[in-house]
PDB file of C-alpha atoms in Angstrom:
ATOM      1  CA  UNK A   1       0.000   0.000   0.000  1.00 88.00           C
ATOM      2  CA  UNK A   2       1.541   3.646  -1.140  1.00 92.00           C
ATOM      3  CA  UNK A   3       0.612   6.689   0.812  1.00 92.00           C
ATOM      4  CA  UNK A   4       0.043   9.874  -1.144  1.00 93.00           C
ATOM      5  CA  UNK A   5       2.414  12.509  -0.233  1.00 94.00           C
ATOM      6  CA  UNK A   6       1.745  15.590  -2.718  1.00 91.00           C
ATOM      7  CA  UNK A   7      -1.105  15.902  -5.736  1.00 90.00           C
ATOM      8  CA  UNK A   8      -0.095  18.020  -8.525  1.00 87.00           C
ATOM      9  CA  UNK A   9      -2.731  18.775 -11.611  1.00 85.00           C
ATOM     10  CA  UNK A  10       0.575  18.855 -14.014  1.00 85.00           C
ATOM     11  CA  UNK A  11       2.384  15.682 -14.641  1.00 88.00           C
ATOM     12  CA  UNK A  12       5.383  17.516 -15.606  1.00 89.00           C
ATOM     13  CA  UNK A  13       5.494  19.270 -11.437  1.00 89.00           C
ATOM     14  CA  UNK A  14       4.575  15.553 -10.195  1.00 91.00           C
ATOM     15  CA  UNK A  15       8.115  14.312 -12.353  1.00 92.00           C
ATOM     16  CA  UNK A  16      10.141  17.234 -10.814  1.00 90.00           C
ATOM     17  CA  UNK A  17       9.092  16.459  -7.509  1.00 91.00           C
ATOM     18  CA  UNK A  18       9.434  13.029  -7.919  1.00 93.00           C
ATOM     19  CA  UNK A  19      13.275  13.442  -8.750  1.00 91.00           C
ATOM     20  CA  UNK A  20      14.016  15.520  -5.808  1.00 90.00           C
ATOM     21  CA  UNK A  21      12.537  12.620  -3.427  1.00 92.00           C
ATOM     22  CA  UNK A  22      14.380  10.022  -5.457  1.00 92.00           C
ATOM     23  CA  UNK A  23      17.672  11.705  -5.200  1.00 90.00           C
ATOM     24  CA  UNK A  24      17.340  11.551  -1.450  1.00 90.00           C
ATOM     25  CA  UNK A  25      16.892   7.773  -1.429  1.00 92.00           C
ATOM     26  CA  UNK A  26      13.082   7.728  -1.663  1.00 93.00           C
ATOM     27  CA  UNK A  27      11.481   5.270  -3.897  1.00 94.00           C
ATOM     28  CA  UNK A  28       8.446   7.473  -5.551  1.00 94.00           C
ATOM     29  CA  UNK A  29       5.758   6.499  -7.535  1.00 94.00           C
ATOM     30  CA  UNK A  30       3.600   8.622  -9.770  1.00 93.00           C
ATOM     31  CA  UNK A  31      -0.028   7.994 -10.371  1.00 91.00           C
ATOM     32  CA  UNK A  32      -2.564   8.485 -12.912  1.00 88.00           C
ATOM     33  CA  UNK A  33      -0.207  10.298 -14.950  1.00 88.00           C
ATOM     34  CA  UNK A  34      -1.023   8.592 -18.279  1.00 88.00           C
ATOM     35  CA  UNK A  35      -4.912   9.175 -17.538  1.00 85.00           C
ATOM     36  CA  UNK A  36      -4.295  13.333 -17.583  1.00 84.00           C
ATOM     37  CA  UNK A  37      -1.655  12.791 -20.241  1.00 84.00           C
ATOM     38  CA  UNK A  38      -4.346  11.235 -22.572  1.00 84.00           C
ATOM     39  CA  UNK A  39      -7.386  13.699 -21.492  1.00 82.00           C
ATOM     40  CA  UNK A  40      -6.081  16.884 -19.588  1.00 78.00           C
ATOM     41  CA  UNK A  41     -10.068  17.112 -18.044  1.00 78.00           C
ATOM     42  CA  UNK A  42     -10.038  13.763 -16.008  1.00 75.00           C
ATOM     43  CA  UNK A  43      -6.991  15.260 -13.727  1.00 77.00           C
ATOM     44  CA  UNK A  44      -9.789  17.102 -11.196  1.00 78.00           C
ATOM     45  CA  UNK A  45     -12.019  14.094 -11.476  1.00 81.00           C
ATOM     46  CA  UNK A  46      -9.263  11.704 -10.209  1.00 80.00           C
ATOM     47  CA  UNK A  47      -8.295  14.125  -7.808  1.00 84.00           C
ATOM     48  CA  UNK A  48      -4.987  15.066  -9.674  1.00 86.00           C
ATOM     49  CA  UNK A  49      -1.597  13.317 -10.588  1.00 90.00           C
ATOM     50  CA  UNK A  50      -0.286  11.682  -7.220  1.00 92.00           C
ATOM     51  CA  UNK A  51       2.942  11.135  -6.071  1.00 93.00           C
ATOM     52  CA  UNK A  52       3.208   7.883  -3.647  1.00 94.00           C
ATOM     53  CA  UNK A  53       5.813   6.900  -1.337  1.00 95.00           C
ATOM     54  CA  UNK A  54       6.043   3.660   0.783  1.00 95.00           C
ATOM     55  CA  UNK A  55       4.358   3.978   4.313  1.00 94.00           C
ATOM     56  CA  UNK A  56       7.577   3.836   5.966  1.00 95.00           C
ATOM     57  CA  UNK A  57       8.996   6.908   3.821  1.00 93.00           C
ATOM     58  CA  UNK A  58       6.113   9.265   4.214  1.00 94.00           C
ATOM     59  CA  UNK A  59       7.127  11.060   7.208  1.00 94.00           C
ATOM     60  CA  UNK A  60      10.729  12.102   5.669  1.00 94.00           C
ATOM     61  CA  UNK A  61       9.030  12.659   2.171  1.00 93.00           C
ATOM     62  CA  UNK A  62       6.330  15.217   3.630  1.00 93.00           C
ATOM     63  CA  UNK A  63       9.596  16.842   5.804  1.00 92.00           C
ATOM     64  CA  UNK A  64      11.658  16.942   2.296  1.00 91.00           C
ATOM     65  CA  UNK A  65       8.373  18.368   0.239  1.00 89.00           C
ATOM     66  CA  UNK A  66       7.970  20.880   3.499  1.00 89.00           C
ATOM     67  CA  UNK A  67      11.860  21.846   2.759  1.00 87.00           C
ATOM     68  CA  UNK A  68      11.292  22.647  -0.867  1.00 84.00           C
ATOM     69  CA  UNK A  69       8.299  24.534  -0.291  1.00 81.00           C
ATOM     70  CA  UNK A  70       9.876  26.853   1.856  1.00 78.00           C
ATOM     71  CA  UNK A  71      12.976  27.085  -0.376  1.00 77.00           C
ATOM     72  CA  UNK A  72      16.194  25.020   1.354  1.00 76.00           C
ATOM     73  CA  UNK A  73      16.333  23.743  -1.967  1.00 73.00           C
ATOM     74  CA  UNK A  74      17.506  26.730  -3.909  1.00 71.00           C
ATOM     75  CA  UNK A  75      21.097  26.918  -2.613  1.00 65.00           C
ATOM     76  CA  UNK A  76      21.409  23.315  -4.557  1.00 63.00           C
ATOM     77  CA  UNK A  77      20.176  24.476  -7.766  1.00 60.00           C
ATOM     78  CA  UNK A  78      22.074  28.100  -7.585  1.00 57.00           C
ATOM     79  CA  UNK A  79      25.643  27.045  -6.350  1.00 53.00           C
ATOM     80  CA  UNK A  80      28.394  26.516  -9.333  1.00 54.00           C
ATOM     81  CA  UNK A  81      25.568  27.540 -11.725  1.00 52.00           C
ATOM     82  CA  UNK A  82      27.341  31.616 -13.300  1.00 58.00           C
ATOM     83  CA  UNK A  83      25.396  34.735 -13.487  1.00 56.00           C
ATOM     84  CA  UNK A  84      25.533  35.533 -17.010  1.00 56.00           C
ATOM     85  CA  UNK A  85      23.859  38.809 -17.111  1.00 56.00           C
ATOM     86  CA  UNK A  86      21.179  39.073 -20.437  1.00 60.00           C
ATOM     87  CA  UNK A  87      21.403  42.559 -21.725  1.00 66.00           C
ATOM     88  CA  UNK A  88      17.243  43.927 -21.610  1.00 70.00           C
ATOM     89  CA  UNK A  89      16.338  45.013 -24.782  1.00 76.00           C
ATOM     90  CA  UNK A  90      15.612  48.476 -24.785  1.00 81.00           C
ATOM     91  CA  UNK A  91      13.194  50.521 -27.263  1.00 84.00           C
ATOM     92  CA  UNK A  92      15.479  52.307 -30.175  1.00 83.00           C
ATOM     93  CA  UNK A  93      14.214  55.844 -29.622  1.00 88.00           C
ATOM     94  CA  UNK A  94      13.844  56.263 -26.276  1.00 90.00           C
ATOM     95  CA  UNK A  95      16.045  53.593 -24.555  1.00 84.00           C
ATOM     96  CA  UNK A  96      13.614  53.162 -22.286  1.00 85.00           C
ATOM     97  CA  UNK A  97      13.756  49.336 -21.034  1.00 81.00           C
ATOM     98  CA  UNK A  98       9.281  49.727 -20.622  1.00 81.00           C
ATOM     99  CA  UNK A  99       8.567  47.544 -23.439  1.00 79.00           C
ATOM    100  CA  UNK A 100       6.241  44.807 -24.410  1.00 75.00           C
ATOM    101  CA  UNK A 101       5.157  42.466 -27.550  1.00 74.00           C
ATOM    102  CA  UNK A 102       2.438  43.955 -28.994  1.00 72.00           C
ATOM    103  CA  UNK A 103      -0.243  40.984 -29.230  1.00 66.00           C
ATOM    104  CA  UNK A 104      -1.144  40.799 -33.109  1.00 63.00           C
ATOM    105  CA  UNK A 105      -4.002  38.785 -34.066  1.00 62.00           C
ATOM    106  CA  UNK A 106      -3.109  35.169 -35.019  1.00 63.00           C
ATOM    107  CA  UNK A 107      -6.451  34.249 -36.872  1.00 67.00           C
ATOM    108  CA  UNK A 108      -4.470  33.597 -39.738  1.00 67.00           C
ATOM    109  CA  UNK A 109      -2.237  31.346 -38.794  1.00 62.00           C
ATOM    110  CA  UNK A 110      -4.817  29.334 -36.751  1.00 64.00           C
ATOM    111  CA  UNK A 111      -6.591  29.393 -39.969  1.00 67.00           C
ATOM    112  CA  UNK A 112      -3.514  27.926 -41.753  1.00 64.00           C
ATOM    113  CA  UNK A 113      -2.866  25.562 -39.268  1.00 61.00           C
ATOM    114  CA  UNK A 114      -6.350  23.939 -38.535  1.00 62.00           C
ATOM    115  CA  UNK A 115      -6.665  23.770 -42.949  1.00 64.00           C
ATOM    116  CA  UNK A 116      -2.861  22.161 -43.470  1.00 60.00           C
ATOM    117  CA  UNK A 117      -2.287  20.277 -40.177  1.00 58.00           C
ATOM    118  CA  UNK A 118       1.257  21.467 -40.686  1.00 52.00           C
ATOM    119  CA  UNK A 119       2.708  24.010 -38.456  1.00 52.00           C
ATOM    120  CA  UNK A 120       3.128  27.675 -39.381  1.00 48.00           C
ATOM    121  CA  UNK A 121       6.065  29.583 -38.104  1.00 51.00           C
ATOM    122  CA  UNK A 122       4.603  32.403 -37.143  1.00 49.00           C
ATOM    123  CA  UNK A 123       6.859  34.777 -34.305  1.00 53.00           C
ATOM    124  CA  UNK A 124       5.179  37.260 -32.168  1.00 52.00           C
ATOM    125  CA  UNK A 125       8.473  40.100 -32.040  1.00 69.00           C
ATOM    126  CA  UNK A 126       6.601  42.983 -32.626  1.00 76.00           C
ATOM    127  CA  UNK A 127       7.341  45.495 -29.612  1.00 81.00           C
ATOM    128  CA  UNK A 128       5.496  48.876 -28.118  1.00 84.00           C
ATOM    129  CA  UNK A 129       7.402  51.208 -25.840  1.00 86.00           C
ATOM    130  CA  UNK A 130       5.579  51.683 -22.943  1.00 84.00           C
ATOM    131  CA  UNK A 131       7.365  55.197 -22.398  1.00 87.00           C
ATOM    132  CA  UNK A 132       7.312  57.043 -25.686  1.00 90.00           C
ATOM    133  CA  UNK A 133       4.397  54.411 -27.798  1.00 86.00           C
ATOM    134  CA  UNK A 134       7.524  53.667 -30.253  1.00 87.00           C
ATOM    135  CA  UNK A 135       6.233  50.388 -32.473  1.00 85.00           C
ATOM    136  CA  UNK A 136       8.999  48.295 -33.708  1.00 76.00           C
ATOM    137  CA  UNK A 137       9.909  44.778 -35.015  1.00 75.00           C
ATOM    138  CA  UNK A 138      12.496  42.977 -32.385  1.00 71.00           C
ATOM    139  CA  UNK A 139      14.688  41.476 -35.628  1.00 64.00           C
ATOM    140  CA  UNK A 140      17.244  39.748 -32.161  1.00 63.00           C
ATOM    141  CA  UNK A 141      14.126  38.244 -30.642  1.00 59.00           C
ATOM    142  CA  UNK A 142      12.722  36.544 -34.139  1.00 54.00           C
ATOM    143  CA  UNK A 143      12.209  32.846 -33.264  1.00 54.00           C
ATOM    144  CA  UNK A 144      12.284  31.889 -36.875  1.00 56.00           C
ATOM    145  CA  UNK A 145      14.711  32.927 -40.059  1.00 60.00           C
ATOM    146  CA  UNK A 146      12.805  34.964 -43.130  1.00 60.00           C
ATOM    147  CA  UNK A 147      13.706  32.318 -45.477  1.00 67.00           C
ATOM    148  CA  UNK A 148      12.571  29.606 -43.215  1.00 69.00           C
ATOM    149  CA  UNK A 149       8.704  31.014 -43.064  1.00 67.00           C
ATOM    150  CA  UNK A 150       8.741  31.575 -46.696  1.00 74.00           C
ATOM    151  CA  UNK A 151       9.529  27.824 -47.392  1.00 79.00           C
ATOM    152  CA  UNK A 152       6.360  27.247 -45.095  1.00 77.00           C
ATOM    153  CA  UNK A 153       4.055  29.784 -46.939  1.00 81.00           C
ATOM    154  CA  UNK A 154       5.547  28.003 -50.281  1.00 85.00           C
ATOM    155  CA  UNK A 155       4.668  24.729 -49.368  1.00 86.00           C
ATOM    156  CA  UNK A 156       0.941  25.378 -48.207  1.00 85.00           C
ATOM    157  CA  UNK A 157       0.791  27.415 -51.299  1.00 89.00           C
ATOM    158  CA  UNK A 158       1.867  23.842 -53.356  1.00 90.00           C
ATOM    159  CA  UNK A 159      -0.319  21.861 -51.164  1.00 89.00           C
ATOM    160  CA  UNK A 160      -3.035  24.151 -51.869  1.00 89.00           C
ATOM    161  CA  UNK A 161      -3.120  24.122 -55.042  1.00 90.00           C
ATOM    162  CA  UNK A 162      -2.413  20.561 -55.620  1.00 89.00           C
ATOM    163  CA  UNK A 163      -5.473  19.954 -53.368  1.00 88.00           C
ATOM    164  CA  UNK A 164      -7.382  21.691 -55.650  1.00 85.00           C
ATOM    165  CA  UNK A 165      -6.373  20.461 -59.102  1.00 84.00           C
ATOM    166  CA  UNK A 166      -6.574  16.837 -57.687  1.00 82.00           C
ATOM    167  CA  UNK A 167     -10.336  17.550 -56.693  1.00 80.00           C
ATOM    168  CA  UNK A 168     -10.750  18.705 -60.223  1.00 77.00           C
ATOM    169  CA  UNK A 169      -9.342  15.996 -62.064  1.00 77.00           C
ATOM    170  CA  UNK A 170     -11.496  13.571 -59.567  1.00 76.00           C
ATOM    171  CA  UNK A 171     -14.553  15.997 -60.243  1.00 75.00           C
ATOM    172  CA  UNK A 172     -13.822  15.346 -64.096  1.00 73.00           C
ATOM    173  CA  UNK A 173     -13.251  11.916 -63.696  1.00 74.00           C
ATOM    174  CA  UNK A 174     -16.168  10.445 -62.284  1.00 74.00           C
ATOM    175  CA  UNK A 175     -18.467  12.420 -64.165  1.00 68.00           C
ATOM    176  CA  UNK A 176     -20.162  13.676 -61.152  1.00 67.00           C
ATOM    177  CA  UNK A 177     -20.712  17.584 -62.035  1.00 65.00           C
ATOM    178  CA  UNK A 178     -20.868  18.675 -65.300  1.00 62.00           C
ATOM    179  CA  UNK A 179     -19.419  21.920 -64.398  1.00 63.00           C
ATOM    180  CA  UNK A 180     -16.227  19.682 -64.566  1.00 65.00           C
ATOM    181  CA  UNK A 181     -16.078  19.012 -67.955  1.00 57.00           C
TER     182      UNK A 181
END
């Protein structure tokens, strides 16, 4: 019999947990991960994704799980790791570091996406300054090369249109429509 220790909703949080108990000698289990994994809804009807420890561990796997709550952990994950200080991009006119992506409209490319199935590159690196309003396109920040999302747009282009010619010639086939002909 396994005694529940800590319910998470994410299976991901359940997995980090799980390795922190395991690398202090706990044998953890994880439960009904694969249920939320294959439908996200059931994880509040089963009461979440568990993470089980023998009865005899319990008491020293709630102490370790009170530790990391209250952050005795941190020292481990900080120490040897360098501060390499990321320069904040700053708007262009003003130099004001007050910035933030604009949020465009993706209808588009959810469009795109739910009529291909294929995955459309698109980059959200537009940025407003909050100090002066200044609008500008973040070219350091693009998560995809130019040439790279016109090879996309190409290819749903080809697929398009060979979609289409292949219904005609089906249409014109079969005799169906004489609009085909």
């Amino acid at each position: 019999m396994l005694i529940t220790v800590a319910t998470f909703t994410n299976p991901l949080e359940a997995h980090i947990v799980r390795g922190r108990l395991e690398a202090e000698h706990i044998e953890t289990y994880v439960a009904h991960e694969h249920h939320i994994w294959a439908d996200w809804f059931l994880s509040t009807a089963l009461g979440g994704v568990k993470l089980q420890v023998r009865p005899e561990d319990a008491p020293r796997a709630r102490d370790i799980l009170r530790r990391e709550q209250a952050g005795d952990y941190q020292a481990l994950v900080t120490d040897g790791a360098e501060e390499v200080a990321q320069p904040r991009p700053a708007c262009p006119a003003c130099h004001s570091v007050d910035i933030m992506p604009v949020r465009r409209s993706g209808h588009l490319s959810l469009l795109i996406v739910w009529l291909s199935a294929l995955p459309f590159p698109y980059s959200g690196v537009t940025m407003a300054c909050g100090n002066c309003g200044h609008i500008w396109i973040n070219r350091e920040a693009q998560a995809y090369p130019v040439l790279i999302r016109f090879f996309v747009i190409a290819l749903l282009a080809v697929l398009i249109f060979l979609l289409i010619r292949g219904a005609y010639y089906l249409c014109r086939i079969s005799g169906i429509n004489p609009l085909c002909s």
